[in-house]
Short mmCIF file of N, CA and C in Angstrom, two decimals:
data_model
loop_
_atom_site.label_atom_id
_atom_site.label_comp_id
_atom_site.label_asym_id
_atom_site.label_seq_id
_atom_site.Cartn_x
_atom_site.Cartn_y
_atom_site.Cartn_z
N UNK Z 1 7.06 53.51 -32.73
CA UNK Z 1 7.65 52.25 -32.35
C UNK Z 1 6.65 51.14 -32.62
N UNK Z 2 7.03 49.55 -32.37
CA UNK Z 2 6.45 48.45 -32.99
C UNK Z 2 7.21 47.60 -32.90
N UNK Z 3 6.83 46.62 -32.35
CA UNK Z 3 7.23 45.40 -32.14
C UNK Z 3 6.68 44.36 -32.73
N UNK Z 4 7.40 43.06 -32.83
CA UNK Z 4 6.97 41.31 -33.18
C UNK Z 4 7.43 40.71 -32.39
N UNK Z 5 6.39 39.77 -32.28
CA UNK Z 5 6.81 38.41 -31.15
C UNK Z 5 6.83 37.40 -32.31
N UNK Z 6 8.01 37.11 -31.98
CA UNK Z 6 8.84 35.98 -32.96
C UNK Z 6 9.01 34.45 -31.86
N UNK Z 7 8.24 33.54 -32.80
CA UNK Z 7 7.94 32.17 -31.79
C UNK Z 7 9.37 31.67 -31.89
N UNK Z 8 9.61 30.71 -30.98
CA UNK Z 8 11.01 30.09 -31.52
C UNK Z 8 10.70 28.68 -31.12
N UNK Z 9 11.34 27.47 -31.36
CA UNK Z 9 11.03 26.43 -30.87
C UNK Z 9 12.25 25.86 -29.64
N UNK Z 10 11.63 25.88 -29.15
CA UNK Z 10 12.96 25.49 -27.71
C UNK Z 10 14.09 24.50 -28.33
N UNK Z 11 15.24 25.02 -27.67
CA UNK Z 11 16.24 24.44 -27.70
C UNK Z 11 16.25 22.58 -27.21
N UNK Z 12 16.87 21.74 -28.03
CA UNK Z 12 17.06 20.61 -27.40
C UNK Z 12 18.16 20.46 -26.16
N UNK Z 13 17.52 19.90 -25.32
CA UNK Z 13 17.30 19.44 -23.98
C UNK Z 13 17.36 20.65 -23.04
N UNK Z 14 16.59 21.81 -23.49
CA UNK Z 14 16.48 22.38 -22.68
C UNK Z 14 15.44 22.16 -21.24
N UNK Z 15 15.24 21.17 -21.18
CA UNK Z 15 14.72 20.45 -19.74
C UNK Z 15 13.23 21.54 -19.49
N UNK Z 16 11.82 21.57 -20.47
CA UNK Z 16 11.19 22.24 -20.79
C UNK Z 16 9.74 21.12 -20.74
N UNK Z 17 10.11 20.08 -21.38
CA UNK Z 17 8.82 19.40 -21.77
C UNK Z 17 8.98 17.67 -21.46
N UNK Z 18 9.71 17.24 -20.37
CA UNK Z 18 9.77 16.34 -19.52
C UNK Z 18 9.92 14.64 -20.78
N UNK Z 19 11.15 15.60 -21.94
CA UNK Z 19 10.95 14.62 -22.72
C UNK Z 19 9.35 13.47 -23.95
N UNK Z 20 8.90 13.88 -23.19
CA UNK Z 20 7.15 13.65 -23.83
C UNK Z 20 7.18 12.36 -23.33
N UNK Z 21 7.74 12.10 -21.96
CA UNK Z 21 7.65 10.51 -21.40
C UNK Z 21 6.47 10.66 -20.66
N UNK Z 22 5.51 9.32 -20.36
CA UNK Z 22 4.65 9.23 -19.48
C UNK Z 22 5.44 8.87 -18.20
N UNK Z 23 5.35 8.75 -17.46
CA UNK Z 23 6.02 8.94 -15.96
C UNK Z 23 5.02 8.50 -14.94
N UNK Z 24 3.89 8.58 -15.28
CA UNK Z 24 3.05 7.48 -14.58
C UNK Z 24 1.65 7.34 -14.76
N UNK Z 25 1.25 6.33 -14.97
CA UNK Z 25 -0.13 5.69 -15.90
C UNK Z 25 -0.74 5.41 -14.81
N UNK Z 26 -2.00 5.11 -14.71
CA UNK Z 26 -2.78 4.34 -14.09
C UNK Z 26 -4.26 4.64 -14.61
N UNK Z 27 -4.60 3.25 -14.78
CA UNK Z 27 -5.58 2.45 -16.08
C UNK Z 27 -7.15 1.94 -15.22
N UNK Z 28 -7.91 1.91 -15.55
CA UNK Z 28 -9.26 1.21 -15.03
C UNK Z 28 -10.36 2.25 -14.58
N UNK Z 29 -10.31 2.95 -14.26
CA UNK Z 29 -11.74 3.89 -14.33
C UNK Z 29 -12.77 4.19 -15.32
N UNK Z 30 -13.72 3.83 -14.85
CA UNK Z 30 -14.72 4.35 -15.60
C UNK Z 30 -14.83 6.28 -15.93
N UNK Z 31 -15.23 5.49 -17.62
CA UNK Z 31 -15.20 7.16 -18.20
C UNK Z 31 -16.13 8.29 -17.42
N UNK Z 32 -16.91 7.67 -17.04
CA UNK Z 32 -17.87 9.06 -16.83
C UNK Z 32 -17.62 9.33 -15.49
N UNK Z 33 -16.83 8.89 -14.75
CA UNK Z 33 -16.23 10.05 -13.62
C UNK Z 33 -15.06 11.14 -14.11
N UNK Z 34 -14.92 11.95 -12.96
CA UNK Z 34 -14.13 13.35 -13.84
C UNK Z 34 -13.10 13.09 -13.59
N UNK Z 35 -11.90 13.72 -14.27
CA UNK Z 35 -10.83 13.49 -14.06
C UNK Z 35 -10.52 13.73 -12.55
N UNK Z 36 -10.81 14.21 -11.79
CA UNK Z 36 -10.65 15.05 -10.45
C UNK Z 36 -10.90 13.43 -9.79
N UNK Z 37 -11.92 13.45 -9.61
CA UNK Z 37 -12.71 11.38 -9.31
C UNK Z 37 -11.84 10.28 -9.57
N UNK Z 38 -11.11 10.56 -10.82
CA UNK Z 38 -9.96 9.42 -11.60
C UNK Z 38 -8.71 9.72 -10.64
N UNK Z 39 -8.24 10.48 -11.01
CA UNK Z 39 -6.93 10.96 -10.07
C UNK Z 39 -7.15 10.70 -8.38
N UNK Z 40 -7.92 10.93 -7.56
CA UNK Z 40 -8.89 10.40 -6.18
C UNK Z 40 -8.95 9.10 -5.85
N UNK Z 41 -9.20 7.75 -6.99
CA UNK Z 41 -8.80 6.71 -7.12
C UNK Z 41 -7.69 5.81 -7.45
N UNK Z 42 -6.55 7.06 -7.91
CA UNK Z 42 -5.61 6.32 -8.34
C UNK Z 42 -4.45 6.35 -7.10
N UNK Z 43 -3.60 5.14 -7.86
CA UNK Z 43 -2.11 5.08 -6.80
C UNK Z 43 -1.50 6.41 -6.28
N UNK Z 44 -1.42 7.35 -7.21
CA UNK Z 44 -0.40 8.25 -7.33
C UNK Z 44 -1.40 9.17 -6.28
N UNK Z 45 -2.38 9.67 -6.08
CA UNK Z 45 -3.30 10.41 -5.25
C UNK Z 45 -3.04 9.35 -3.51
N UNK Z 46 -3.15 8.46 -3.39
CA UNK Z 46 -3.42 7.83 -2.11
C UNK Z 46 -1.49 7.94 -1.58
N UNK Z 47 -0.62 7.84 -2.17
CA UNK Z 47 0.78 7.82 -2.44
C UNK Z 47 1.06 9.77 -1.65
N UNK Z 48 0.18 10.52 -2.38
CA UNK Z 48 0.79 11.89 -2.09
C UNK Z 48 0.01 11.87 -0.60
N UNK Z 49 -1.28 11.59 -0.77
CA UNK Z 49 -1.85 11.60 0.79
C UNK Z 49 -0.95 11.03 1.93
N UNK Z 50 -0.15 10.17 2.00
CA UNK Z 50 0.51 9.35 3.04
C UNK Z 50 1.77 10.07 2.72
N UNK Z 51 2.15 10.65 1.63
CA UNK Z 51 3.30 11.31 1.36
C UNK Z 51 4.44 10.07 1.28
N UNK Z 52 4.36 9.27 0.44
CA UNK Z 52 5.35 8.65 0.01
C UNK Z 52 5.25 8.68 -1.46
N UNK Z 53 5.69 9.47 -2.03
CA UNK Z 53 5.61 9.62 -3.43
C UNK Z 53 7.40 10.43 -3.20
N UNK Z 54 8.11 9.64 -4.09
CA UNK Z 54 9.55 9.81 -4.29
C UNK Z 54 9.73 11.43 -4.90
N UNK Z 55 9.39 12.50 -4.55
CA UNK Z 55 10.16 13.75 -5.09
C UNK Z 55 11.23 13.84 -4.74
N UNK Z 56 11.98 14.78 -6.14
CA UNK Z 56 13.21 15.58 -5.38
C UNK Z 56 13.05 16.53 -4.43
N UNK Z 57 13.83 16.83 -3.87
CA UNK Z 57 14.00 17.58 -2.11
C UNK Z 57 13.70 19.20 -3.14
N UNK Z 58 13.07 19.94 -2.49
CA UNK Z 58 13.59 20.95 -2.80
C UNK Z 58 14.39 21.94 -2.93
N UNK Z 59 14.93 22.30 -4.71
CA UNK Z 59 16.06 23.03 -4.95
C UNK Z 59 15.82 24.06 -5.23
N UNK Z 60 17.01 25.59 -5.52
CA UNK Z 60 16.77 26.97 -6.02
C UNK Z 60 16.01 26.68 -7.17
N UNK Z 61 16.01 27.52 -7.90
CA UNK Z 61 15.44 27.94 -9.40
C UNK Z 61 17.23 28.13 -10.08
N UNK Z 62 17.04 28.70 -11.24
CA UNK Z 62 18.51 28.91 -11.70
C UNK Z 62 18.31 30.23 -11.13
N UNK Z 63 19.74 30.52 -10.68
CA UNK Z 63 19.97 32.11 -10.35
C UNK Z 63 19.29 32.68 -8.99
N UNK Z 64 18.26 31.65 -8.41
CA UNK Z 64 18.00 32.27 -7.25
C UNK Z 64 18.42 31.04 -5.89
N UNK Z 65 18.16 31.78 -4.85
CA UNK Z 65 18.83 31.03 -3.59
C UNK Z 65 17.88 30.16 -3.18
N UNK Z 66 16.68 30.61 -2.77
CA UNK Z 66 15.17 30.17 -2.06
C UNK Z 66 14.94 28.92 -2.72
N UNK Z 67 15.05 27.63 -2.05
CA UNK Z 67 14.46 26.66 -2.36
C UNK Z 67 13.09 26.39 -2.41
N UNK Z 68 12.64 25.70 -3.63
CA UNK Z 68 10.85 25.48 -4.16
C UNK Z 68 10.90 23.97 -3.78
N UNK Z 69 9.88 23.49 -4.13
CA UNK Z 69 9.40 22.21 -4.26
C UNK Z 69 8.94 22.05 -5.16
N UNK Z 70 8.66 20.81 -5.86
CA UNK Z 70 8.66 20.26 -6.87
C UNK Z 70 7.18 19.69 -6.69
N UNK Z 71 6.62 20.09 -7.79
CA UNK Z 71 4.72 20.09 -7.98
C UNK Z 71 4.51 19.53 -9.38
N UNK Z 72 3.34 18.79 -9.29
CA UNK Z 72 2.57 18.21 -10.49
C UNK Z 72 1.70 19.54 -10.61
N UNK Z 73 1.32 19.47 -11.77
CA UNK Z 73 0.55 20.51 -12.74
C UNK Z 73 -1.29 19.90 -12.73
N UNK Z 74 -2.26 20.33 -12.71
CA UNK Z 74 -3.49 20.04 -12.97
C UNK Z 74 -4.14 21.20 -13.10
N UNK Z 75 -5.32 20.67 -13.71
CA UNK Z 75 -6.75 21.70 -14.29
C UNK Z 75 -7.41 22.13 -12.97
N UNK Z 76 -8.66 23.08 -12.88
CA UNK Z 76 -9.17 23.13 -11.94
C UNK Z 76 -10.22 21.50 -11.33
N UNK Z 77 -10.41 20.49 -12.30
CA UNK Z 77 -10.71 19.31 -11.70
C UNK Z 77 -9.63 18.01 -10.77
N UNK Z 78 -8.67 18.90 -10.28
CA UNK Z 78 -7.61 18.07 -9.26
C UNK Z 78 -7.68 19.20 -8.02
N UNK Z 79 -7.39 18.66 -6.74
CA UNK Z 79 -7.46 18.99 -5.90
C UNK Z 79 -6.11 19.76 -5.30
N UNK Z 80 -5.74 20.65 -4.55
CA UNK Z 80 -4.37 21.74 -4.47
C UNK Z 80 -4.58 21.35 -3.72
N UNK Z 81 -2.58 20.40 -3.65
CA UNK Z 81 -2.20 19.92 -2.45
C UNK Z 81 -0.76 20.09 -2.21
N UNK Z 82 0.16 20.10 -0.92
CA UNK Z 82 1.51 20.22 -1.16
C UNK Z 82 2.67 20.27 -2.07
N UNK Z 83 1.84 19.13 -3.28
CA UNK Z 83 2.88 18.92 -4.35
C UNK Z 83 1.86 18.85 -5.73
N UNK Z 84 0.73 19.55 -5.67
CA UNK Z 84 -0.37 19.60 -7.13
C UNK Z 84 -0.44 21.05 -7.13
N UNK Z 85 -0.18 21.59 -8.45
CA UNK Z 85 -0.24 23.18 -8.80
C UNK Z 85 -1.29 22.96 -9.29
N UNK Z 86 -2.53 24.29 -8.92
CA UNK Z 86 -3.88 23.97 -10.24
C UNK Z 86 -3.84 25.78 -10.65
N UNK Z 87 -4.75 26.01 -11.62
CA UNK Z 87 -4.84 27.26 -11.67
C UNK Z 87 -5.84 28.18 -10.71
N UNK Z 88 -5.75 29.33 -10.83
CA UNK Z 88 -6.36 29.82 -9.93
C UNK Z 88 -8.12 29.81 -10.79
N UNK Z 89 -9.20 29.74 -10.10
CA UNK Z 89 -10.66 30.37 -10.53
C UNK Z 89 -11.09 31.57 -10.47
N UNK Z 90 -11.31 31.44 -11.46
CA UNK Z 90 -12.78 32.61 -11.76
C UNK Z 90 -11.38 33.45 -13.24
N UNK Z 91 -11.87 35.08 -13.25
CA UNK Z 91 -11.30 35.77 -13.74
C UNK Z 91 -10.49 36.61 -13.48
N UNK Z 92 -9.30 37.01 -13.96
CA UNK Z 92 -8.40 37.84 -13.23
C UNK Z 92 -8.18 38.83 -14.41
N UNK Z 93 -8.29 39.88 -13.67
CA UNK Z 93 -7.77 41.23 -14.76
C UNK Z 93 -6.34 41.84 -15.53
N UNK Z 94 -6.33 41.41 -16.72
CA UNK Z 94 -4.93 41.22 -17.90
C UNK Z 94 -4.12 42.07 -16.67
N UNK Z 95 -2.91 41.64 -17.16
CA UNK Z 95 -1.77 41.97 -16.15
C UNK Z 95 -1.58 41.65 -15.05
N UNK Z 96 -2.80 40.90 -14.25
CA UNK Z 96 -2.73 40.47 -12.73
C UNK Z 96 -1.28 38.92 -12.78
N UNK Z 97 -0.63 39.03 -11.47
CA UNK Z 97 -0.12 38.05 -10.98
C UNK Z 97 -1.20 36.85 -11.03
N UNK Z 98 -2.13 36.44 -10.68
CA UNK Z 98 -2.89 35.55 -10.87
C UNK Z 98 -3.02 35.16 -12.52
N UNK Z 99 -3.01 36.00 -13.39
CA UNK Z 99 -3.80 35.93 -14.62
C UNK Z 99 -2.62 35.18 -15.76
N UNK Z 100 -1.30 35.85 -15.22
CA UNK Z 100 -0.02 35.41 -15.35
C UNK Z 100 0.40 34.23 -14.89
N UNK Z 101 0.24 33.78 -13.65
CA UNK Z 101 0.28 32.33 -12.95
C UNK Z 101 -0.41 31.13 -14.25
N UNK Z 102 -2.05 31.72 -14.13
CA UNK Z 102 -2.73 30.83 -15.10
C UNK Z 102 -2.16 30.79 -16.08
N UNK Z 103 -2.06 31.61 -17.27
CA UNK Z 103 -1.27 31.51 -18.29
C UNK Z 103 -0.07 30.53 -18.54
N UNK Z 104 0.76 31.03 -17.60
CA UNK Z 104 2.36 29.95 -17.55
C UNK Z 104 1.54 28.51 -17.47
N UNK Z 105 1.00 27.95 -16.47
CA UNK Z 105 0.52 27.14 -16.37
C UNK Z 105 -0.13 26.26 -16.73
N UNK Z 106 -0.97 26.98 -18.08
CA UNK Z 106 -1.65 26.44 -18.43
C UNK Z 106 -0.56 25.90 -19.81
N UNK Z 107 0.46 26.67 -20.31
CA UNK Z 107 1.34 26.62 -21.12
C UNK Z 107 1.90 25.33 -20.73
N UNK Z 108 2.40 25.14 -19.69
CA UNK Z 108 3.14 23.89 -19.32
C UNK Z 108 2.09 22.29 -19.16
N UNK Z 109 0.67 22.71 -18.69
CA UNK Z 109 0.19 21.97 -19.11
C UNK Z 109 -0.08 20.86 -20.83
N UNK Z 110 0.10 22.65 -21.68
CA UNK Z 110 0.12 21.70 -23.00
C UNK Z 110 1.02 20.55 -23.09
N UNK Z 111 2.41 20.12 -22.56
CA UNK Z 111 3.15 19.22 -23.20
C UNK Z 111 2.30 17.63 -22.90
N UNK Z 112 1.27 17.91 -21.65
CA UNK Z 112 0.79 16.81 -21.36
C UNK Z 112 -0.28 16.19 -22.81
N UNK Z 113 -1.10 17.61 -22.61
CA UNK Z 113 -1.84 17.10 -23.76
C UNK Z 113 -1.13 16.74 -25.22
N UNK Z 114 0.15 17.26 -25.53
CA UNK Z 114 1.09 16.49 -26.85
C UNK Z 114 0.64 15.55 -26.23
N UNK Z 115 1.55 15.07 -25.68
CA UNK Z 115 1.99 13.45 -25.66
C UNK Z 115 0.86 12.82 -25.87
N UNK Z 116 -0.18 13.52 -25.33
CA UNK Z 116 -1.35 12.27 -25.73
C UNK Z 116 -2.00 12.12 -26.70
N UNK Z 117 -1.71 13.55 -27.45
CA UNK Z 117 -1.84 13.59 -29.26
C UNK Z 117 -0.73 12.72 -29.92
N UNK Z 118 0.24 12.98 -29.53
CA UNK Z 118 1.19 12.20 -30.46
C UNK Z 118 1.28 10.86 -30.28
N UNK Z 119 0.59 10.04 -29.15
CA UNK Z 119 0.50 8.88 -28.83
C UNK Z 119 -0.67 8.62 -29.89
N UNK Z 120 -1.76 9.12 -29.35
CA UNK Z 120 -2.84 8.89 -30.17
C UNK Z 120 -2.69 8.69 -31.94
N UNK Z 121 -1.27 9.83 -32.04
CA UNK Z 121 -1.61 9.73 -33.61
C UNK Z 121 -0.67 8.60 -34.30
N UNK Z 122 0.56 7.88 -32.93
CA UNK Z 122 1.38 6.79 -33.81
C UNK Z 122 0.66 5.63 -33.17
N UNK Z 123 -0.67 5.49 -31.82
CA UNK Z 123 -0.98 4.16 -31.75
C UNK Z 123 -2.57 4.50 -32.08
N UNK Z 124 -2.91 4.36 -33.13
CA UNK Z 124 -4.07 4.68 -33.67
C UNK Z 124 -5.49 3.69 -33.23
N UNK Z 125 -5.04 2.90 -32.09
CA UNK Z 125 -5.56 1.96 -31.03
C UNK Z 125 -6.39 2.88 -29.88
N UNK Z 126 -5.49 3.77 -29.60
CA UNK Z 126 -6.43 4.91 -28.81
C UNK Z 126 -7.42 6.07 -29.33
N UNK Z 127 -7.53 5.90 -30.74
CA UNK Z 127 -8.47 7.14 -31.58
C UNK Z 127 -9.84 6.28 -31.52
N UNK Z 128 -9.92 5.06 -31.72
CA UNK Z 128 -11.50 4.64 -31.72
C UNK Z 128 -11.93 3.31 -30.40
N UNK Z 129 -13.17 2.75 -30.20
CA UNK Z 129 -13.57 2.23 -29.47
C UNK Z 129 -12.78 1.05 -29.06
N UNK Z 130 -12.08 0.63 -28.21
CA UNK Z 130 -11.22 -0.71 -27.59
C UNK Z 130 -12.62 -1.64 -27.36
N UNK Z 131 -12.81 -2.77 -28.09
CA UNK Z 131 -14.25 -4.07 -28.23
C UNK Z 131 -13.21 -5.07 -27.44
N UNK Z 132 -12.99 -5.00 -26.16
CA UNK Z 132 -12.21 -6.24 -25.37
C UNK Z 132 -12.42 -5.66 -24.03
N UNK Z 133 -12.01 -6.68 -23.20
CA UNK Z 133 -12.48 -6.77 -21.31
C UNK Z 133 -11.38 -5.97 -20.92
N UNK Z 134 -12.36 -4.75 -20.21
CA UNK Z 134 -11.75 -3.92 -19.28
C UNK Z 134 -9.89 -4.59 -18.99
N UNK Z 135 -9.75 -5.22 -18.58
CA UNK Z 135 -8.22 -5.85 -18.22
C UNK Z 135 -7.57 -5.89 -19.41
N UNK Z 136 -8.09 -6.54 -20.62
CA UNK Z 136 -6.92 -6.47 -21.53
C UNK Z 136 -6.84 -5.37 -22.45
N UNK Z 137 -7.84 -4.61 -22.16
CA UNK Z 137 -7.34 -3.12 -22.61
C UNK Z 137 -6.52 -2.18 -21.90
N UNK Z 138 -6.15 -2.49 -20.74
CA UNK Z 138 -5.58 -1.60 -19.81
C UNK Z 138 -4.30 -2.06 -20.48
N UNK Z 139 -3.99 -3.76 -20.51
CA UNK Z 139 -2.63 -3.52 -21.02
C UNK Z 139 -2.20 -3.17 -22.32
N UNK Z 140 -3.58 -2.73 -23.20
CA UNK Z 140 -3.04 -2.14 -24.58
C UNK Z 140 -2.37 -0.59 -24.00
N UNK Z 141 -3.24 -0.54 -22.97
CA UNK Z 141 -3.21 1.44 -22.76
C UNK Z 141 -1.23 1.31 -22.54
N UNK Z 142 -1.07 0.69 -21.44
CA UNK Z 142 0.34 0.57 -20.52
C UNK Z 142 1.08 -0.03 -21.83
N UNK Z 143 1.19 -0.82 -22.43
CA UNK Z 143 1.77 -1.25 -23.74
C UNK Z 143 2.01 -0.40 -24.60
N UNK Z 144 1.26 0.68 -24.99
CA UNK Z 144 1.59 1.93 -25.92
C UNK Z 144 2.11 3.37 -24.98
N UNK Z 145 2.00 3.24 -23.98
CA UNK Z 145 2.68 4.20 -22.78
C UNK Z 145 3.88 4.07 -22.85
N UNK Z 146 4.33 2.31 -22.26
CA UNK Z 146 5.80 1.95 -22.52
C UNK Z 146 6.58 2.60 -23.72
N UNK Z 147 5.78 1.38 -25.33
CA UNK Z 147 5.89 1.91 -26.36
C UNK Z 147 6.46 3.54 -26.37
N UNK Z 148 5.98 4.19 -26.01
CA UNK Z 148 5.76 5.56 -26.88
C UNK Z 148 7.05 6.26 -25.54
N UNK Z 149 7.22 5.74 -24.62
CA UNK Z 149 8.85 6.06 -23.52
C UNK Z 149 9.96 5.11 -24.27
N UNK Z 150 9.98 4.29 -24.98
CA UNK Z 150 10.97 3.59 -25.45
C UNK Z 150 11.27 4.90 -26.73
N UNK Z 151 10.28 4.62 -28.03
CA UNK Z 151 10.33 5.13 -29.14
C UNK Z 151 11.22 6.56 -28.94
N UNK Z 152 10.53 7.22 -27.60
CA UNK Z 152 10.80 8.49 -28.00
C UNK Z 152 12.55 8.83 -27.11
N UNK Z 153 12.74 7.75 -26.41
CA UNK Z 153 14.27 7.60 -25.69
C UNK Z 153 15.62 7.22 -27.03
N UNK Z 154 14.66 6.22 -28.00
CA UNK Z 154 15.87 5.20 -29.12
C UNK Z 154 15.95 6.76 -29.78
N UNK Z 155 14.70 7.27 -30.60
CA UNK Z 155 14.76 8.00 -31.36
C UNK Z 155 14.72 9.42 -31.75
N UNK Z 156 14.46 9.56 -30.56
CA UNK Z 156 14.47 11.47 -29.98
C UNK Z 156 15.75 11.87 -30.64
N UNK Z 157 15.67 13.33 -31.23
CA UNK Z 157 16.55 14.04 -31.65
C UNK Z 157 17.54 14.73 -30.76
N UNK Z 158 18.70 14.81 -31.22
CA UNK Z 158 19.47 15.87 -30.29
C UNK Z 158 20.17 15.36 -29.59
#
């Protein structure tokens, strides 16, 4: 016996890759803190702490009864909180539930990093050094964010 794993590319709108919209920006930190530090300073972190951050309620999965909640995705530099999934640390041995968790996870993480390739590669504003004041680069950043949620709403396939 012998098998192939045959890739396929997901079906359109199979509700998989959150459209490649940004869904929420926030601009002004200095580079050399970590992302973990960036996210700690931003709206959306002080928002989950007080717990007013608008989620949906939690629903089944398809096919099952048990209601989940609805979680943001991060690296091990974000902090695991009610509504932030991170992966688990260290190493887990092939086949473990843990090792599997990471995996999926880290899979769903990629669509984040698209978007910021494919931003990068149609606003070619974000590939090299921004020479302007902290403020009016933030609104180039939020200007090609918008940009790139419009573009991909007019012109998205399917």
């Amino acid at each position: 016996m012998d098998g192939k794993h045959v890739v396929l590319q997901a079906p359109f709108n199979s509700g998989i890759d959150a459209n490649y919209n940004f869904i929420f920006v926030d601009c002004g930190c200095q580079g050399r803190i970590s992302d973990g530090g960036v996210f700690k300073n931003s709206e959306l972190f002080k928002n989950m702490e007080n717990q007013s951050v608008s989620l949906p309620s939690p629903t089944p999965l398809p096919g099952r009864t048990k209601s989940i909640p609805y979680y943001m995705i991060g690296d091990e530099a974000f902090p695991l909180n009610n509504n932030l999934m991170k992966v688990y640390s260290g190493m887990h041995p092939k086949g473990s539930t843990k090792r599997n968790f990471n995996y999926r996870l880290c899979r769903a993480r990629r669509v984040v990093k698209n978007v910021f390739g494919i931003s990068s590669s149609g606003f070619r504003v974000l590939r090299k050094l921004i020479l302007l004041e902290p403020e009016k680069a933030e609104i180039i950043i939020m200007a090609v964010a918008l940009l790139r949620n419009f573009f991909e709403k007019k012109y998205a396939f399917g």
